Short mmCIF file of C-alpha atoms in Angstrom, two decimals:
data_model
loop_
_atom_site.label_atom_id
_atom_site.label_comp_id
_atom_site.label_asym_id
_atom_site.label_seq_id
_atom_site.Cartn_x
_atom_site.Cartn_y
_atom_site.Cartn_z
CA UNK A 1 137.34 199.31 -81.30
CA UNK A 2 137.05 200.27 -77.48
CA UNK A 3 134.26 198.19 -75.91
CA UNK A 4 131.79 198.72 -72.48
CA UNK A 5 129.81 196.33 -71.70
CA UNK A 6 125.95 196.74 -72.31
CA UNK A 7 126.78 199.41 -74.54
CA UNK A 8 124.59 199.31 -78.07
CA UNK A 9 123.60 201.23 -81.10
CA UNK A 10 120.19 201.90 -81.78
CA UNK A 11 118.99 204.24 -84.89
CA UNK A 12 121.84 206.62 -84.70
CA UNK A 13 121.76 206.87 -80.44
CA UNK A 14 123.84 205.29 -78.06
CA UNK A 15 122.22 203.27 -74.98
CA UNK A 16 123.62 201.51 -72.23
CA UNK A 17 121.92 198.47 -70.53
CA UNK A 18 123.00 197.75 -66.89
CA UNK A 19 122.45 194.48 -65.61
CA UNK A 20 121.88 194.78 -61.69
CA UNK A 21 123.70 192.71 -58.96
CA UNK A 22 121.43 190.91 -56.52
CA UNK A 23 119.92 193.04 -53.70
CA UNK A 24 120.51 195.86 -55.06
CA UNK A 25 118.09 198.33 -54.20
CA UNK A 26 117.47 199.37 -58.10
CA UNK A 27 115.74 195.94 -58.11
CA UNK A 28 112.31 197.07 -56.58
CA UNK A 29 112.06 199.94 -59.48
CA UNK A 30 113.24 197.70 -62.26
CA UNK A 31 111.88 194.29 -61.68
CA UNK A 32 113.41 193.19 -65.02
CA UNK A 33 117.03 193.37 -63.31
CA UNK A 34 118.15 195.73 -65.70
CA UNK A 35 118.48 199.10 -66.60
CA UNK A 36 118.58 200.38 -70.40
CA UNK A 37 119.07 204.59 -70.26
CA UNK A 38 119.92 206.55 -73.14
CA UNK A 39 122.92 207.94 -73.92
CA UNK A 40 121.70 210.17 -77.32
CA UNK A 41 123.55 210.72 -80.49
CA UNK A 42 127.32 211.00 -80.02
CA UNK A 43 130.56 209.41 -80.92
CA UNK A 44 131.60 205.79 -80.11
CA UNK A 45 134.64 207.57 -77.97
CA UNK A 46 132.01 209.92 -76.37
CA UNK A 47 129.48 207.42 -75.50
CA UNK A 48 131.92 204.73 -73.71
CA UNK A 49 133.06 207.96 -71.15
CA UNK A 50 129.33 208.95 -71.01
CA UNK A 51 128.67 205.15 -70.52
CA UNK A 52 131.51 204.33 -67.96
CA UNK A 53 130.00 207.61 -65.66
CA UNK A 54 126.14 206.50 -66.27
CA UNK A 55 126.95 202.90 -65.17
CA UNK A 56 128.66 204.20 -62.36
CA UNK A 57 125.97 206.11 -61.30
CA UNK A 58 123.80 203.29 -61.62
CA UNK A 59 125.95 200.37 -59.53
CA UNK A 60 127.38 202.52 -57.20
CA UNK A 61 124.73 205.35 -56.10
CA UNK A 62 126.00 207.86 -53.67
CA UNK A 63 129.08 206.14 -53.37
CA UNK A 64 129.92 207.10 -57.22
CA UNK A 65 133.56 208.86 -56.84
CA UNK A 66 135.06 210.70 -59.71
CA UNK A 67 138.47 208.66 -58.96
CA UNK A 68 136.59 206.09 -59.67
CA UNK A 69 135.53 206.93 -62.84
CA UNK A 70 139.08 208.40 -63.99
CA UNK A 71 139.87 204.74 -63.00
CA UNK A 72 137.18 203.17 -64.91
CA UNK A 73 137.81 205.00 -68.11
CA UNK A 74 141.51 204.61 -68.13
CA UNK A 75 140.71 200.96 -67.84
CA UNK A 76 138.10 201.07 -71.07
CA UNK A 77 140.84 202.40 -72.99
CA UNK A 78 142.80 199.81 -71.91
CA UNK A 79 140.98 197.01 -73.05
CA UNK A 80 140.38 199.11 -76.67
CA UNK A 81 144.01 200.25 -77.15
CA UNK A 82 146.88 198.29 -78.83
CA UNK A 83 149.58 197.22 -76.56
CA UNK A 84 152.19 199.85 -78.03
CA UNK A 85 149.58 203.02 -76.84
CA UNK A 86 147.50 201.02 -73.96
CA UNK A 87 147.83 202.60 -70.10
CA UNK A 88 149.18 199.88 -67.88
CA UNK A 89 146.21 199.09 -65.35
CA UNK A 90 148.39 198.51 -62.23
CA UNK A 91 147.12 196.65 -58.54
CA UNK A 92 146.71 199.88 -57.31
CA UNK A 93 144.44 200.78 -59.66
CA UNK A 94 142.27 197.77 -58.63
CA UNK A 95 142.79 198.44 -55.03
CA UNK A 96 141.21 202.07 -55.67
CA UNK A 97 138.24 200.51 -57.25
CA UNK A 98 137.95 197.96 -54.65
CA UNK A 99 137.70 200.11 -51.39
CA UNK A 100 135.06 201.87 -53.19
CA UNK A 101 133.03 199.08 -54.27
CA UNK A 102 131.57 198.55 -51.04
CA UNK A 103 131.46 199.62 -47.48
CA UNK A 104 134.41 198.51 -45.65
CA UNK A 105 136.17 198.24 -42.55
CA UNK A 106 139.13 200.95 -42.10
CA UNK A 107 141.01 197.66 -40.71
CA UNK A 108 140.21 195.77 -43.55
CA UNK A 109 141.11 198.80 -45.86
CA UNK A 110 144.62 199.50 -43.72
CA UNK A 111 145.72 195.71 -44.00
CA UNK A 112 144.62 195.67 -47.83
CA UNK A 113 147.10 198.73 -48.93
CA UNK A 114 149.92 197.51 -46.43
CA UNK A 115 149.97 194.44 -48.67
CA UNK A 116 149.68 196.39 -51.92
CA UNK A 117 152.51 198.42 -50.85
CA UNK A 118 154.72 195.17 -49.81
CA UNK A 119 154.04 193.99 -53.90
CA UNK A 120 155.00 196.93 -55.11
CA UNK A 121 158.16 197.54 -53.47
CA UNK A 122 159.09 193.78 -53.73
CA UNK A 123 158.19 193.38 -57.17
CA UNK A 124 158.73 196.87 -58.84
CA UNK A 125 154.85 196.63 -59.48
CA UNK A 126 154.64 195.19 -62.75
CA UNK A 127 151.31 195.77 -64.93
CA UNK A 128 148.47 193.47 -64.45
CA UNK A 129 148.48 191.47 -67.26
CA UNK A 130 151.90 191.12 -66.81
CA UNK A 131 151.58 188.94 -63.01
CA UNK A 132 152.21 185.69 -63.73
CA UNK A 133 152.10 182.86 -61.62
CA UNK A 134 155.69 182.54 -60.94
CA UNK A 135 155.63 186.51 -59.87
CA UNK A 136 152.99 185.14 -56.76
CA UNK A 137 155.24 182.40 -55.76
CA UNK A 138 158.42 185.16 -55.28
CA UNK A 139 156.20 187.26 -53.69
CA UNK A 140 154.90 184.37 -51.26
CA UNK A 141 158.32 183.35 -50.96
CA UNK A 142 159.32 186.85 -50.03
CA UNK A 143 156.48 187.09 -47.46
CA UNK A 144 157.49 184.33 -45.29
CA UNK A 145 161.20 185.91 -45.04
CA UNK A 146 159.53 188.92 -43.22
CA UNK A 147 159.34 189.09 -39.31
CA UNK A 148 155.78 188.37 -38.80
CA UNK A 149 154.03 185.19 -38.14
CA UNK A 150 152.26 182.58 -40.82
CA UNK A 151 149.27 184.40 -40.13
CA UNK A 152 150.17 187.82 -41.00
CA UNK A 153 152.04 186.10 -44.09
CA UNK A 154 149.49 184.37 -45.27
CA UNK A 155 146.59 187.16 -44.49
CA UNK A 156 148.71 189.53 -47.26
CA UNK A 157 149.02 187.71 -49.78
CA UNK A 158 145.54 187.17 -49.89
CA UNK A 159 145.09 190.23 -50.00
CA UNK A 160 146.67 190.88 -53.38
CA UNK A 161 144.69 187.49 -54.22
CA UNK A 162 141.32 188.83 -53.85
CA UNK A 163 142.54 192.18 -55.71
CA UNK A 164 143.48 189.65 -58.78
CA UNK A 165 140.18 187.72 -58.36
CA UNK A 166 137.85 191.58 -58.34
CA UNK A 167 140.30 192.42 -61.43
CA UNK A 168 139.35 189.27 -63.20
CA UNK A 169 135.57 188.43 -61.67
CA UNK A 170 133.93 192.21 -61.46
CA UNK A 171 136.30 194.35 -63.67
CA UNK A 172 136.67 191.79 -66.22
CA UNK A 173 140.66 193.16 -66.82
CA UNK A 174 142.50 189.77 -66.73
CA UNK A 175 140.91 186.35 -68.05
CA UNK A 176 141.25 184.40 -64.58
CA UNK A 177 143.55 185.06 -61.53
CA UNK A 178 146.64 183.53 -62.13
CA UNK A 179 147.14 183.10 -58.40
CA UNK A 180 144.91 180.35 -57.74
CA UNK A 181 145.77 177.89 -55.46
CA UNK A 182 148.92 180.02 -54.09
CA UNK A 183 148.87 179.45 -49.96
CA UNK A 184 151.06 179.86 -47.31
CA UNK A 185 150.41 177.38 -44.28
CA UNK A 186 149.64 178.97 -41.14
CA UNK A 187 150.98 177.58 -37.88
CA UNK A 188 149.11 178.32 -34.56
CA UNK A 189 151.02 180.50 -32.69
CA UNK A 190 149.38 179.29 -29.41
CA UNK A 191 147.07 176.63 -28.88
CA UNK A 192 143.36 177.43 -27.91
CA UNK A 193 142.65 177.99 -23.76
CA UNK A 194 139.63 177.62 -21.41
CA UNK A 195 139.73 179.20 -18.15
CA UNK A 196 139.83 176.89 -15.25
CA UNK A 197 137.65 177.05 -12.26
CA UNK A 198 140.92 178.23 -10.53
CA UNK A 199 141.67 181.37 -12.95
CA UNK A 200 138.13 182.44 -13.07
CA UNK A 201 138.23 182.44 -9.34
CA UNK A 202 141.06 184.56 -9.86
CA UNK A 203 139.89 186.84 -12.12
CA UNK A 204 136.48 187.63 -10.71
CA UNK A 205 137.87 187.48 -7.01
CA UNK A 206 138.81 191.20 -7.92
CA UNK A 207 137.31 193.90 -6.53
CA UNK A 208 135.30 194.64 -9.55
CA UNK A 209 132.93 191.97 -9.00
CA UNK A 210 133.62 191.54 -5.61
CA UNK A 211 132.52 194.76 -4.13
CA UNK A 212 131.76 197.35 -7.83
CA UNK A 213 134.90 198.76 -7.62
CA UNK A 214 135.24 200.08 -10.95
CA UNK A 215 138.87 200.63 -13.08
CA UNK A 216 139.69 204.80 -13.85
CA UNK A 217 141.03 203.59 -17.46
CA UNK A 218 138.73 205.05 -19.77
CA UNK A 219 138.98 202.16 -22.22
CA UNK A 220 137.08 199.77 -19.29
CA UNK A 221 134.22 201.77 -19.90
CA UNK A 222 132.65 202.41 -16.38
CA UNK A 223 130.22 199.38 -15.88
CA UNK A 224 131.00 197.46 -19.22
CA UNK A 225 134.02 196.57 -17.15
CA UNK A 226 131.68 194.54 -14.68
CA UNK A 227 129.06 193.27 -17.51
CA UNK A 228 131.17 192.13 -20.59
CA UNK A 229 133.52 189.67 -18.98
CA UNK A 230 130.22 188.16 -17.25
CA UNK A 231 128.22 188.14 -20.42
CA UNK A 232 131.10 186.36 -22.38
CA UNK A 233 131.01 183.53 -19.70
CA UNK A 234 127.96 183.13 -20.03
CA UNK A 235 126.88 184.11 -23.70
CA UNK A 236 130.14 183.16 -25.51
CA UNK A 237 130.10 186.07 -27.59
CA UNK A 238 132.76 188.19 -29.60
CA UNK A 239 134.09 190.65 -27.76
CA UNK A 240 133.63 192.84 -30.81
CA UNK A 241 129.61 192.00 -30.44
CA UNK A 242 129.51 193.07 -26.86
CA UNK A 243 130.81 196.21 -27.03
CA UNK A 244 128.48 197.58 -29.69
CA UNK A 245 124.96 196.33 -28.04
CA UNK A 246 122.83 198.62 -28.24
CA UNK A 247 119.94 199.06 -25.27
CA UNK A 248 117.48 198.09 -27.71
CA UNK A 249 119.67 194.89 -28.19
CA UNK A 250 118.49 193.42 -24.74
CA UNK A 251 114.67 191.66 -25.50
CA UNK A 252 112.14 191.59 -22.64
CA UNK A 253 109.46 191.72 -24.70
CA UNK A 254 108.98 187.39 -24.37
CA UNK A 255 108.60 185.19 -21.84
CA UNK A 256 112.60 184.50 -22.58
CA UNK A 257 114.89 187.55 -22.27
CA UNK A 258 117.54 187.71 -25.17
CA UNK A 259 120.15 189.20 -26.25
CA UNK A 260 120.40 190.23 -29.61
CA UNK A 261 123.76 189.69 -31.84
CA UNK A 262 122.63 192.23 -34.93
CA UNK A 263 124.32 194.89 -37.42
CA UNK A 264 121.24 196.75 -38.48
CA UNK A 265 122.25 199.31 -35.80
CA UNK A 266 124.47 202.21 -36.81
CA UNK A 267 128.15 201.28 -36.25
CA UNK A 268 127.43 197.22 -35.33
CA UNK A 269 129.18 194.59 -37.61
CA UNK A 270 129.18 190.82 -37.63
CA UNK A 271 131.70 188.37 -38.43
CA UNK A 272 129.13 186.36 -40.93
CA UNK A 273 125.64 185.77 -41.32
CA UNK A 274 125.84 183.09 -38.97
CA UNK A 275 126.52 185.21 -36.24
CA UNK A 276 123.51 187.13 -36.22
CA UNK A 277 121.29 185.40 -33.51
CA UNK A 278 119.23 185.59 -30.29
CA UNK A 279 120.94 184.36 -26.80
CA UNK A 280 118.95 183.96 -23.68
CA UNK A 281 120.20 185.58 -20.74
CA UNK A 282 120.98 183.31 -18.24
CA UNK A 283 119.59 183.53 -15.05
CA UNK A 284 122.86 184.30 -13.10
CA UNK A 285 123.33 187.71 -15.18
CA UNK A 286 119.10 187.91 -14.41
CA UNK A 287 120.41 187.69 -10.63
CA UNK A 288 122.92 189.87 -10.57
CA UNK A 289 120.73 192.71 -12.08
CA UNK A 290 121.72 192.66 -15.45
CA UNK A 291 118.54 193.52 -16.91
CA UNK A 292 118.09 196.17 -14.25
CA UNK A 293 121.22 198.05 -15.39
CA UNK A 294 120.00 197.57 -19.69
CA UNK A 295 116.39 198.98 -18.61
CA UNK A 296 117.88 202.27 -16.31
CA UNK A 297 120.05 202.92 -19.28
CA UNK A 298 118.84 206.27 -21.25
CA UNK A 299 121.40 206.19 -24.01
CA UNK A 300 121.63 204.22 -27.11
CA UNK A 301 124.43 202.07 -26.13
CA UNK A 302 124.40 199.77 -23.22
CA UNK A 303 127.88 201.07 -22.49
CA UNK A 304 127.69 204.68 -22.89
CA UNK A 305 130.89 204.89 -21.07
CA UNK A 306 133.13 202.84 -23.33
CA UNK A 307 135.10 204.32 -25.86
CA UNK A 308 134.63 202.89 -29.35
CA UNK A 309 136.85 202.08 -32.50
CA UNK A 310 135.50 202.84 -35.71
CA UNK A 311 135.55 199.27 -37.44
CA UNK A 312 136.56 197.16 -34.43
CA UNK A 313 134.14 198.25 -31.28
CA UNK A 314 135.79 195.94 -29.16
CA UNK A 315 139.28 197.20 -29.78
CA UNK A 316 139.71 199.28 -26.89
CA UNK A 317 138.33 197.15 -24.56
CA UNK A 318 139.98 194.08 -25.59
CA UNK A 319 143.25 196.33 -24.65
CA UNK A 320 141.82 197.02 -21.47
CA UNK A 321 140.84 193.51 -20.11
CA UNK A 322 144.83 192.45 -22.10
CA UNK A 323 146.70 195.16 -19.28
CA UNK A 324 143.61 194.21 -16.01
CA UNK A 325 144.45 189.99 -16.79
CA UNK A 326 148.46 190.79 -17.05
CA UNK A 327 148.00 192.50 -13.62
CA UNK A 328 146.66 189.57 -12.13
CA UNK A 329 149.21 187.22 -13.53
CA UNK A 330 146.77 185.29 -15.88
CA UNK A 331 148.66 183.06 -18.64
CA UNK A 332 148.86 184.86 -21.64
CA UNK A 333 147.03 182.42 -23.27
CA UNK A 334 143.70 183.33 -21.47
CA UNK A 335 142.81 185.98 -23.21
CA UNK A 336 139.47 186.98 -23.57
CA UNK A 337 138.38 185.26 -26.48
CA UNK A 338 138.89 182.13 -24.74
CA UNK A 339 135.69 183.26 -22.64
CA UNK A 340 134.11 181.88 -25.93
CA UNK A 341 136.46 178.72 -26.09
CA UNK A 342 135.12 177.81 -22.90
CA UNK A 343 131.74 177.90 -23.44
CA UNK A 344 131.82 175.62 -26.35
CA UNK A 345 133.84 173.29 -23.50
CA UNK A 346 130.99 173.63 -21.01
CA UNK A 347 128.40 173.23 -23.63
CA UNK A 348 130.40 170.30 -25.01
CA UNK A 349 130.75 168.73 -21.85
CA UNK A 350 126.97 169.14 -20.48
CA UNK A 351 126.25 166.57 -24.18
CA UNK A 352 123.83 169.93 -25.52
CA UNK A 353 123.92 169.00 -29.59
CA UNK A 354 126.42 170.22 -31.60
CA UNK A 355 123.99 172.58 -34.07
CA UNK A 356 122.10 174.04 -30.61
CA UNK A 357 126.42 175.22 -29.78
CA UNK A 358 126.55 176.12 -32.95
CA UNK A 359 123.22 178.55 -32.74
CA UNK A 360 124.41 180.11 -29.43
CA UNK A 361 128.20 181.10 -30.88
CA UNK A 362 127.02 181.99 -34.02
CA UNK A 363 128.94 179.33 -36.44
CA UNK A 364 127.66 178.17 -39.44
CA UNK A 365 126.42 174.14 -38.66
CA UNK A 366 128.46 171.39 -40.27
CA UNK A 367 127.35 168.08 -41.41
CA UNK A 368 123.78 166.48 -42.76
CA UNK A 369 121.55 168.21 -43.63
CA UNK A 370 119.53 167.34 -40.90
CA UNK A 371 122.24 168.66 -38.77
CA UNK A 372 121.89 171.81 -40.59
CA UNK A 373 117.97 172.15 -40.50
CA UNK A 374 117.98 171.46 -36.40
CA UNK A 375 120.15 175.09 -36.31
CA UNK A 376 117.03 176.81 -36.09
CA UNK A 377 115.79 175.21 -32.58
CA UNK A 378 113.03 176.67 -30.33
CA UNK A 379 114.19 179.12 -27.79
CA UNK A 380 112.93 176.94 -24.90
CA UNK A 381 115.79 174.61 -26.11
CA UNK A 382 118.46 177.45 -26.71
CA UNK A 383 117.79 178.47 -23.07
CA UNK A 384 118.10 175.19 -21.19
CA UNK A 385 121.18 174.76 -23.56
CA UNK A 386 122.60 178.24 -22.25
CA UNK A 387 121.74 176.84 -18.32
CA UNK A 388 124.03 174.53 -18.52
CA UNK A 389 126.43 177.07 -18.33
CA UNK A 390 128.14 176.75 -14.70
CA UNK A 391 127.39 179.51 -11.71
CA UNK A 392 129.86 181.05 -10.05
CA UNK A 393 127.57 182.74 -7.02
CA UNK A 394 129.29 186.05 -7.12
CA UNK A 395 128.00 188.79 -4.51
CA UNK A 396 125.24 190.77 -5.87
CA UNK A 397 126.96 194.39 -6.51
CA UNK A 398 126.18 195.69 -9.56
CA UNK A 399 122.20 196.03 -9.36
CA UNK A 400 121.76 199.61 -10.72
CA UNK A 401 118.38 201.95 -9.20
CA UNK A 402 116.28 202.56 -12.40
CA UNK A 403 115.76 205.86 -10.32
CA UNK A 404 119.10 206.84 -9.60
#
């Protein structure tokens, strides 16, 4: 007999209890943690599709899709039905369930089906009960015979791994992914670089700093092009969180200023919990009028001139600053990122504590647990940490007239 789960018998009448995930917002109405609604008399076959839409409604909200449920009910029948009748439940039908599950990236959702598509045209997409363990080693096999690097190899099939582990962990279709433990080693395609004194000399020697001369591509973003190479020197921030600040973002309110690394605004992401934090400001970008330019700004964004990518804000500029460091003959391993890589250095160097670097950059802290507790320091100590940070005297061109 087909089976949902919570689904019971009581005096004739179908009900359905829903147990709810943690923090979802259900929780403050039902402080039990579950839900019990009833379904009212009908047949079993008639109360599992009533039962599969209801607990839809209930998990999901507004982002309750009638795929989804045409998903969700061909799976029920699945699991109910004898092999010789049963629906195959394929990895697409997991993927389908999985981009709906939760709000995610149109990156992450791109790379996720590229890799779906790769298994199914390498392995003639066999049913999910039917992928076996030696299936995942051909298919990592085949992986690493495709023109890419480790990386990319590696980065699909786990993909398909964390479809297998929602298939067996949320929609309870297989007993246990039988992928475990499948891995392809990634090599570093090139190793980790700080920018010298020399290059930065190089680099901000340009006009841009030297005298505001700002770059026509729109993907620079008018001023952004001056501020976000200057705050990732001296910040050691994501690219990614730079371009989506928001005015708001920038904290005068304390005897500190900060900058705040955040994704409760509309659009802003972060890589992991970790990385939401507070930076001081260091008192170079307080010299060169940094906090002049955030306070004259009368749009949301600080950069109301830079051109954003839905699910990666710093795409476009990262493109930019790739073509401006090419034209200036930088190494192609400086890229920007290694703004961050040579912060840690500095930071490193200057003897400020590991968990204090940790804070600023926004990694989770390693070791004892002391180590861990001493993440959460005083913001005196984050800004004498952040001081450290080597000046670089630039001419003061960038000071924007609030009034202006």
């Amino acid at each position: 007999m087909a089976q949902l789960t919570g689904l019971f018998d009581r005096g004739g009448a179908y009900y359905l209890r829903v147990v709810l995930p943690l923090h979802h917002p259900l929780l403050d109405r039902y402080k039990s943690g579950k839900v019990v609604t009833s379904l009212g008399r009908c047949s079993h076959r008639e109360a599992i599709r009533l039962g599969t839409i209801k607990r839809a409604e209930i998990l999901w909200g507004e982002s309750f899709h009638p795929k989804r449920i045409e998903i969700l009910t061909d799976i029920n029948r699945c699991k109910a039905a004898t092999p010789d009748t049963a629906k195959p439940v394929l990895l697409r039908d997991v993927y389908d369930l999985w981009v709906q599950a939760s709000r995610r990236t149109a990156d992450s959702i791109a790379a996720c089906n590229r890799a779906v598509k790769l298994f199914e045209q390498h392995t003639h997409n066999p049913p999910l009960n039917q992928m076996t363990r030696s299936l995942g080693n051909e298919f990592r096999s085949f992986l690493q015979t495709l023109p890419t690097t480790s990386k990319t190899a590696r980065d699909r099939l786990n993909w398909v791994k964390s479809l297998l582990k929602y298939a067996a962990q949320d929609l309870e279709l297989i007993p246990k992914s039988p992928w475990v433990g499948l891995d392809i080693k990634s090599k570093t395609t090139a190793s980790r670089q700080v920018w010298s004194t020399d290059w930065l000399q190089k680099l901000l020697g340009h006009e841009i700093w030297q005298n505001g001369q700002l770059p026509k591509d729109k993907k620079a973003g008018g001023l952004a092009a001056y501020w976000i190479p200057l705050l990732a020197l001296y910040t050691g921030a994501r690219c990614s969180e730079l371009c989506q600040l928001l005015v708001q973002d920038i904290d005068t309110s304390g005897h500190v200023p900060l900058i705040k690394i955040t994704d409760q605004g509309e659009g802003q992401h972060v890589k992991t919990t970790a990385s939401v934090r507070r930076i001081p400001i260091h008192s170079e970008l307080i010299r060169l009028g940094f906090l002049e330019y955030a306070s004259s700004q009368k749009s949301i964004s600080l950069w109301p001139d830079l051109p954003l990518r839905d699910g990666k804000p710093g795409s476009f500029f990262s493109q930019w600053f790739g073509s401006f460091r090419r034209s200036l003959d930088v190494p192609d391993t400086l890229v920007f990122h290694s703004f961050r890589h040579t912060v840690r250095t500095s930071l490193t160097r200057s003897n400020v504590p590991e968990p204090i670097i940790d804070r600023l950059l926004g990694h989770e802290s390693q070791g004892s647990i002391g180590a861990r507790v001493y993440t959460h320091p005083q913001i005196e100590q984050l800004k004498q940490a952040i001081e450290t940070l080597e000046t670089l005297n630039l001419p003061v061109v960038a000071k924007v007239d609030p009034g202006s």
